[in-house]
Tab-separated table of C-alpha atoms in Angstrom:
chain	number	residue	atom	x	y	z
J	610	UNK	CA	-38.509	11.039	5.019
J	611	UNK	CA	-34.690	10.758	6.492
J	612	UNK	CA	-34.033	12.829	9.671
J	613	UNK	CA	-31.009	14.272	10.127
J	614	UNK	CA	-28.097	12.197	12.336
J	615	UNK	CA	-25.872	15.225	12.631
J	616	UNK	CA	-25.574	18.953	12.183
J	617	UNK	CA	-22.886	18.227	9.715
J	618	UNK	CA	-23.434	15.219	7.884
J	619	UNK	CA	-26.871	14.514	6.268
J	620	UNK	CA	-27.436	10.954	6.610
J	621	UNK	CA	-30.763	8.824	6.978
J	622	UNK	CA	-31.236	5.829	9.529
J	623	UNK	CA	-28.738	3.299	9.892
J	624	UNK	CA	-31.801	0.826	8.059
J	625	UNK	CA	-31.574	3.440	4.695
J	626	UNK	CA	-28.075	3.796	4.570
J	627	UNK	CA	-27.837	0.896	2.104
J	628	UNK	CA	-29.838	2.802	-0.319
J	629	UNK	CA	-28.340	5.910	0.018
J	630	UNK	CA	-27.115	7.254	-2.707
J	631	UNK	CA	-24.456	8.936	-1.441
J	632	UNK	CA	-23.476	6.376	0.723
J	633	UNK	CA	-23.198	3.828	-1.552
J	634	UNK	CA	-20.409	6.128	-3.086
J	635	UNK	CA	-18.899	6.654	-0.332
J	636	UNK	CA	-18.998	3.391	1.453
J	637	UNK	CA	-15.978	1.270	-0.828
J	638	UNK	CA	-13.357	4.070	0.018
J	639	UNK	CA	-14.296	4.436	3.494
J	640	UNK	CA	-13.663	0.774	4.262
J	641	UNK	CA	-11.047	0.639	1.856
J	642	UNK	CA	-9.512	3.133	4.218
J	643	UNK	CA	-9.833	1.795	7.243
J	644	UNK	CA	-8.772	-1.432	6.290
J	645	UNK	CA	-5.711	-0.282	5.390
J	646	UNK	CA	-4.973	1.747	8.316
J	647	UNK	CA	-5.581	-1.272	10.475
J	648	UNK	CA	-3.576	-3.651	8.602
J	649	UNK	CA	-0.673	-0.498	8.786
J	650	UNK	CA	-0.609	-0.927	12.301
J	651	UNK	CA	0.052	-4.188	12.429
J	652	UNK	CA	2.667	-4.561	10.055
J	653	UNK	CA	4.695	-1.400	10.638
J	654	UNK	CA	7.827	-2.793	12.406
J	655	UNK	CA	8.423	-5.211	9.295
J	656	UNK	CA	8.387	-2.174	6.499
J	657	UNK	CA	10.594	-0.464	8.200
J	658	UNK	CA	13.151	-3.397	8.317
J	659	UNK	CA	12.245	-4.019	4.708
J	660	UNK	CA	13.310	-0.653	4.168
J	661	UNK	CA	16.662	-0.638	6.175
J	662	UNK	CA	17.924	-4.411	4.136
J	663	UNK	CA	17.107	-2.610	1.139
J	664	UNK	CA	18.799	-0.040	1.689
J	665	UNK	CA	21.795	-2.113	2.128
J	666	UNK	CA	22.068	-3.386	6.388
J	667	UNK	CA	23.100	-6.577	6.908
J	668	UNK	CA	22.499	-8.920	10.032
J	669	UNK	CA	18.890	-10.655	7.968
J	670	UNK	CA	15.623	-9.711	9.040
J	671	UNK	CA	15.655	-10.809	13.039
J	672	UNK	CA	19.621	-9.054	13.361
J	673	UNK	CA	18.415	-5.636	11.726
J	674	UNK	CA	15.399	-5.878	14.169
J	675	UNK	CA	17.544	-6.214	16.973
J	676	UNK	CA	19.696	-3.472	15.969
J	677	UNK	CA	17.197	-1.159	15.481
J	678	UNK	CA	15.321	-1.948	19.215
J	679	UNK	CA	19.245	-1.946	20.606
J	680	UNK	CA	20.447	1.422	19.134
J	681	UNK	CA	17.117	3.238	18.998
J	682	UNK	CA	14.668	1.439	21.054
J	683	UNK	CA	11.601	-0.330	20.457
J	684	UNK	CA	9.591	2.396	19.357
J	685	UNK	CA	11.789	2.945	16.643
J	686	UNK	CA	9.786	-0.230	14.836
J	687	UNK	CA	7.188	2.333	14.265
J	688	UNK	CA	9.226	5.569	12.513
J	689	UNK	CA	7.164	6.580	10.294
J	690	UNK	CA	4.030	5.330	11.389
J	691	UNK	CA	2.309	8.933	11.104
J	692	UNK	CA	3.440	8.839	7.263
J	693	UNK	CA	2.018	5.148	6.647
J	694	UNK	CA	-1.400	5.824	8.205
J	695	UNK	CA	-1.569	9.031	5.916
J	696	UNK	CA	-0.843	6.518	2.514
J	697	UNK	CA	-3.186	4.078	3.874
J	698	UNK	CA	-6.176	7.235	4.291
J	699	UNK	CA	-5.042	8.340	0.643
J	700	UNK	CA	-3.385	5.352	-1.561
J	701	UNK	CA	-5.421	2.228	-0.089
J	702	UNK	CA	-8.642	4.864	0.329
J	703	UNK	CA	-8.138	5.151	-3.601
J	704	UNK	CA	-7.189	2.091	-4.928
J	705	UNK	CA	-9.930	-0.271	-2.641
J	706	UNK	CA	-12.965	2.384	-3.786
J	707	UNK	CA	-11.253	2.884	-7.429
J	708	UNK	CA	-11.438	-1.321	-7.906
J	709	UNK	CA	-14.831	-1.768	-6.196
J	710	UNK	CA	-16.261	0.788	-8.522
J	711	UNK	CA	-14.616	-1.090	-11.627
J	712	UNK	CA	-15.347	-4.127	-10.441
J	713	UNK	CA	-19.021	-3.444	-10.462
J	714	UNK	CA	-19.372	-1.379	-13.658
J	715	UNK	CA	-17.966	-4.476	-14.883
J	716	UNK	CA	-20.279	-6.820	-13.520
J	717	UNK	CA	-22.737	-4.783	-15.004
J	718	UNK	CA	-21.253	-4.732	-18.139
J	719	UNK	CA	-21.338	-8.610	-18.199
J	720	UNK	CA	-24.785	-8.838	-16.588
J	721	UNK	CA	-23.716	-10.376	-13.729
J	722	UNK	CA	-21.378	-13.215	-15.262
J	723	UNK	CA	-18.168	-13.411	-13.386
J	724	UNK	CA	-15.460	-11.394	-14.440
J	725	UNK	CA	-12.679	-13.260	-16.700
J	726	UNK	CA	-8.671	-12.811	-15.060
J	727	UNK	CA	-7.531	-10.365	-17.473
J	728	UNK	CA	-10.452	-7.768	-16.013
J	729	UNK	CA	-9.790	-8.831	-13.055
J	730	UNK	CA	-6.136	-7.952	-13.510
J	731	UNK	CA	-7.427	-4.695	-15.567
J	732	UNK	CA	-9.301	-3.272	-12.476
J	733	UNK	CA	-6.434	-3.793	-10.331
J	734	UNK	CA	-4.034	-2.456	-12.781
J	735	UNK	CA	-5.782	0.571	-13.172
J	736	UNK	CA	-6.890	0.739	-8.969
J	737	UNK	CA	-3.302	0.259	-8.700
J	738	UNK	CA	-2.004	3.614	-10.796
J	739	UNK	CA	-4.961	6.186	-10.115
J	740	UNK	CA	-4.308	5.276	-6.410
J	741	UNK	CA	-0.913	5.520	-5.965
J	742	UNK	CA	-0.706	9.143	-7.419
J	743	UNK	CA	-3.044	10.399	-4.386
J	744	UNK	CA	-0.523	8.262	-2.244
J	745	UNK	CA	2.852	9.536	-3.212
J	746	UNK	CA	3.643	12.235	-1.754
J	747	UNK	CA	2.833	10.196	2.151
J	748	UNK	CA	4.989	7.043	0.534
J	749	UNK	CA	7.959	9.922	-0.339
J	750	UNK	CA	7.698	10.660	3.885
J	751	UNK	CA	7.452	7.111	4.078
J	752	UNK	CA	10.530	6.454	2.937
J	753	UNK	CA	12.734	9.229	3.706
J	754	UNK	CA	11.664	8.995	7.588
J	755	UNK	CA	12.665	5.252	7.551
J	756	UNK	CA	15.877	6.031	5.750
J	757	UNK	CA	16.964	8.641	8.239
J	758	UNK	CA	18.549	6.736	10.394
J	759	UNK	CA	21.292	4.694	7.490
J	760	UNK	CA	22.506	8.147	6.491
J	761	UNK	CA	25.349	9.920	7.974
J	762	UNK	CA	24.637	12.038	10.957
J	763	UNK	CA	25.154	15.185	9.327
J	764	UNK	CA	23.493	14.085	6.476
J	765	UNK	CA	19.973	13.447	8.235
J	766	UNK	CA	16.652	15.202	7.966
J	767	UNK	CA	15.546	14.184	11.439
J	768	UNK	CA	11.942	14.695	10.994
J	769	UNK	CA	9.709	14.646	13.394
J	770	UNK	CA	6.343	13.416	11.955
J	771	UNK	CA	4.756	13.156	8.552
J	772	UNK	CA	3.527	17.137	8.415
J	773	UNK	CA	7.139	18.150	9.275
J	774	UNK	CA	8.339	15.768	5.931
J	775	UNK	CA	6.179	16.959	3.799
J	776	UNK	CA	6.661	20.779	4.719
J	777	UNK	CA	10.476	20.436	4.628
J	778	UNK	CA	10.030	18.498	0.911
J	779	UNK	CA	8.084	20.964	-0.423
J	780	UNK	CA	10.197	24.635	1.268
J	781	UNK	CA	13.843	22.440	-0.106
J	782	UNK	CA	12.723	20.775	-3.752
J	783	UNK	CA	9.086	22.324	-4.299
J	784	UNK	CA	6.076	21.078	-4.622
J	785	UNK	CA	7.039	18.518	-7.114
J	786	UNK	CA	9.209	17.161	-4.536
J	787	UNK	CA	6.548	15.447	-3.227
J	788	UNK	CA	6.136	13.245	-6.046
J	789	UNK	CA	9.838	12.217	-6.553
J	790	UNK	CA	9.588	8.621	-7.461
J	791	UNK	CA	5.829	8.846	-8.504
J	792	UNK	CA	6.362	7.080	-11.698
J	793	UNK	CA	8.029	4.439	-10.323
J	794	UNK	CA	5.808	4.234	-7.031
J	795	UNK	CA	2.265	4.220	-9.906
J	796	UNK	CA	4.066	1.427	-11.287
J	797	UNK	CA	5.163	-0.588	-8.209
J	798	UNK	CA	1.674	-0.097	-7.152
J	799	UNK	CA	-0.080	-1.396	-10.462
J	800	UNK	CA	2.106	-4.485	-10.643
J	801	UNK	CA	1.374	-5.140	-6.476
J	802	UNK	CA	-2.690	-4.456	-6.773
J	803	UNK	CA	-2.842	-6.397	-10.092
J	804	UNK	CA	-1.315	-9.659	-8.479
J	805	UNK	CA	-2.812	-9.048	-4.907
J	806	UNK	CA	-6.717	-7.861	-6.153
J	807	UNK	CA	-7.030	-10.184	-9.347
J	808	UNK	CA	-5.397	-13.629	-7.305
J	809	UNK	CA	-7.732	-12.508	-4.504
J	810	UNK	CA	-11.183	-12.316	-6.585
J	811	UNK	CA	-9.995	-15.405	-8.756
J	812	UNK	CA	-9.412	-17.600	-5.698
J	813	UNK	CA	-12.196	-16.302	-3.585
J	814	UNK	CA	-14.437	-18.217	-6.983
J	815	UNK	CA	-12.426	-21.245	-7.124
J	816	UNK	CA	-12.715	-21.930	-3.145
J	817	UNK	CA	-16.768	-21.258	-4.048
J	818	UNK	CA	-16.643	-23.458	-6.605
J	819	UNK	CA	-15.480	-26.260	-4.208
J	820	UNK	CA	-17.315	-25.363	-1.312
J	821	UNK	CA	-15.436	-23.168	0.718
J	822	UNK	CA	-16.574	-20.074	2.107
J	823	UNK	CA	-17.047	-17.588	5.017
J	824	UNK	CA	-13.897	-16.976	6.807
J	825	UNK	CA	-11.539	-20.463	5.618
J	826	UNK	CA	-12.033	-18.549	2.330
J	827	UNK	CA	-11.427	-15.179	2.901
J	828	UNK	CA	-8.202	-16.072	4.626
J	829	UNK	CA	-7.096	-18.947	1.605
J	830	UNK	CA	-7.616	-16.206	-0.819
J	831	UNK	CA	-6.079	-13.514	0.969
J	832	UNK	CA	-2.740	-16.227	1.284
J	833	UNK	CA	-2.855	-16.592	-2.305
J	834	UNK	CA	-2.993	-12.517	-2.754
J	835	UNK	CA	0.036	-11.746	-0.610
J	836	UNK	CA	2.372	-13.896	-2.500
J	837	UNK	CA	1.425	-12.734	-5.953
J	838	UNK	CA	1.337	-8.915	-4.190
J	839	UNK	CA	5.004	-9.591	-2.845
J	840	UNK	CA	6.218	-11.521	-6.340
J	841	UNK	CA	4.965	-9.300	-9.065
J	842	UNK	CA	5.659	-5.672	-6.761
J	843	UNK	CA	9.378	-6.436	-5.385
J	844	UNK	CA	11.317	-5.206	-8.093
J	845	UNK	CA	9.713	-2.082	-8.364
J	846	UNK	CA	9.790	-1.579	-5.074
J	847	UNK	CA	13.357	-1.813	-4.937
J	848	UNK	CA	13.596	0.809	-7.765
J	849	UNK	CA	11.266	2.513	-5.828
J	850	UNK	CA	12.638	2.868	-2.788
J	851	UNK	CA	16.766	3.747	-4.172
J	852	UNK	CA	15.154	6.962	-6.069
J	853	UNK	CA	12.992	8.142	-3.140
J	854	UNK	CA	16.248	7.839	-1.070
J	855	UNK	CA	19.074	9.056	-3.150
J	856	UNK	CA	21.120	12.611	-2.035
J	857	UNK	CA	22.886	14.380	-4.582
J	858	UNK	CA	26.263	13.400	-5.232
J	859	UNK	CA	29.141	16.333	-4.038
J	860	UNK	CA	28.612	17.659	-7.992
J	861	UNK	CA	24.942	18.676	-7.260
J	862	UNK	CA	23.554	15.500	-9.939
J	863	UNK	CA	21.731	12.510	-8.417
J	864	UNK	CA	23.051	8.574	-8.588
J	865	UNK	CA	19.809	8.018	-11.015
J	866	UNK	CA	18.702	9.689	-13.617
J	867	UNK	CA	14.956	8.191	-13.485
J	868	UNK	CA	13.571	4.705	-13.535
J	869	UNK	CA	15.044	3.121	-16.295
J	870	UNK	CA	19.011	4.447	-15.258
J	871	UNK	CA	18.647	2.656	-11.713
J	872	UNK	CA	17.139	-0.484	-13.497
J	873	UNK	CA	20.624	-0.481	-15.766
J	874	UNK	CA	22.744	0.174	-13.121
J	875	UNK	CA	21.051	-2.141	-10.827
J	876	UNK	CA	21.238	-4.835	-13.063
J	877	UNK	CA	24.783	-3.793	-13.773
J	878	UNK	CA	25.134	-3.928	-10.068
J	879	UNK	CA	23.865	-7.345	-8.820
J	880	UNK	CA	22.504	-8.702	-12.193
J	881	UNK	CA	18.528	-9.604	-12.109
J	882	UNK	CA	17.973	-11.319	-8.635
J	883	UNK	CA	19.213	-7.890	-6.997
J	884	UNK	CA	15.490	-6.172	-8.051
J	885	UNK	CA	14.881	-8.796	-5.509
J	886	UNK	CA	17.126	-8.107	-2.572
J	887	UNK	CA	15.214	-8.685	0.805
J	888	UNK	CA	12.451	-11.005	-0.608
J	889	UNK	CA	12.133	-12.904	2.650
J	890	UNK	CA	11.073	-9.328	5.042
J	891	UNK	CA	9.149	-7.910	1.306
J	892	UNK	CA	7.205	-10.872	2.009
J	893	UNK	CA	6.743	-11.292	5.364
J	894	UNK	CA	5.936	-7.561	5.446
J	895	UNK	CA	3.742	-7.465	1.937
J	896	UNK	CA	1.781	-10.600	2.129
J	897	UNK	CA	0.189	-10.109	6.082
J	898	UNK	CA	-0.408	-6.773	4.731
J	899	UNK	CA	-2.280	-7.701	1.924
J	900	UNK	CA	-4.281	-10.415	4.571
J	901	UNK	CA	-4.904	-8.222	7.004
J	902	UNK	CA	-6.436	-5.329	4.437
J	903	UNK	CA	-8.641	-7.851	2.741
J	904	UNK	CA	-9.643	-9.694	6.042
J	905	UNK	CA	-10.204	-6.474	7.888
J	906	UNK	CA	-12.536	-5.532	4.451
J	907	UNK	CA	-14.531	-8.127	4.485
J	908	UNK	CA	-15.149	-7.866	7.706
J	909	UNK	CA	-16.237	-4.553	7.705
J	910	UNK	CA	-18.455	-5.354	4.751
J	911	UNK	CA	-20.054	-8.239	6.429
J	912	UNK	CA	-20.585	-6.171	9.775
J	913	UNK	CA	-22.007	-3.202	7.743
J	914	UNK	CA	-24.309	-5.595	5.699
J	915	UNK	CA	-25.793	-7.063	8.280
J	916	UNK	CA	-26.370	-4.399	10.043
J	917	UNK	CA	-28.313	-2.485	7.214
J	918	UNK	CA	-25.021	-0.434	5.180
């Protein structure tokens, strides 16, 4: 018999969670969640001087940092914080419960056997895609809040937080304003969870294979993740993040026409190594992201394990 733990949620002892039902369905996107949050807050002041060298300052990753603390102050680092915990609670939520269920229907499927690299890539391909279209519409806020401050003054939103974004998107372009650049950001995000959640589960069973596990391995694996995150993601990213931040031109039409017109002109532009324009920050920023989530998760798994979840 389970007694009830609160007057809104009907949950058994801590001891019975693990066989829960329910809680077993819930459990991957909660952590997934909160993992990413965490990580978020950590790594904040580098995405949003990813986003200004992408967007075209100059001065390298320490002289836009400087800028931004000189002209606007330190908390500036963290514009758009509000927006990034509310893609963590809905992309990362999504795309960490989305693998872990893959992952173990797959398992299943191969009675246990471990899971060849092209599933592995599969389930983060497809965590990737599904999650990023519950995620858009914070990334869009994302963006355009860290943006503000390159465009002309009269030419600013000046929002104030993530609910004032996403109300001004939707009352100016509609509701499908909120998933400008959703294509683009499914892709980004398929190429990025395919490199960071297929290295990760590959390297976690080659450090097993020679011995290495608990926390060395956790951390080796997650290294290996945030390069492959950062090297196969980039250029989308960069597509990404001109379409999200493009105005309309004084004729009322936009610089792009979609994804594939910024890739041509782009290339046009810079040729192929400008897809990868601020690799260095992308990096710096993407890869301790990636370590952090994954850390943080298995953390929380191990805590929750052991004590009966």
């Amino acid at each position: 018999k389970y007694r009830l733990s609160s007057a809104i949620f009907h949950l058994p002892p801590a001891m019975s969670l693990r066989d829960n039902a329910t809680w077993k369905a819930v459990k991957p996107f909660l952590n997934g969640g909160l993992s990413g949050m965490g990580a978020t807050c950590i790594i904040q002041p580098l995405d949003i001087v990813k986003v200004r060298l992408q967007l075209g300052a100059t001065g390298g990753p320490f002289g836009v940092a400087a800028g931004i603390i000189k002209n606007d102050g330190f908390g500036a680092l963290y514009t758009g914080l509000s927006a990034g915990l509310l893609r963590q609670a809905t992309y990362t939520t999504a795309r960490l419960g989305i693998h872990a269920k893959i992952v173990d229907y797959l398992k299943e499927a191969n009675k246990g056997a471990p899971l060849p690299l092209a599933q592995k890539a599969g389930a983060g391909l497809a965590a990737g895609g599904l999650g990023a279209m519950f995620g858009s519409p914070a990334d869009l806020s994302l963006i355009r809040m860290q943006a503000d401050k390159t465009l002309p003054v009269n030419e600013r939103r000046n929002y104030t937080g993530v609910v004032h974004a996403l109300s001004d998107i939707v009352k100016k372009e509609g509701v499908g304003g909120l998933f400008t650049g959703a294509g683009t950001t499914s892709i980004r995000a398929m190429a990025l969870n395919m490199g960071m959640l297929a290295s990760n589960d590959q390297a976690k069973e080659m450090m097993k294979e020679n011995n290495i596990t608990g926390f060395p391995a956790t951390l080796g694996a997650s290294a290996i993740a945030g390069f492959f995150a950062s090297f196969f993601s980039l250029p989308f990213d960069y597509v990404k993040t001109q379409l999200q931040k493009q105005k309309p031109l004084p004729d009322g039409t936009l610089p792009f026409k979609g994804f594939g017109d910024c890739c041509v002109k782009t290339m046009a532009s810079g040729g192929p190594l400008k897809f990868y324009t601020g690799f260095p920050t992308y990096y710096v920023r993407i890869a301790p992201h990636a370590m952090f989530t994954l850390i943080i998760l298995d953390q929380i798994n191990t805590t929750m394990k052991n004590a009966g979840m």
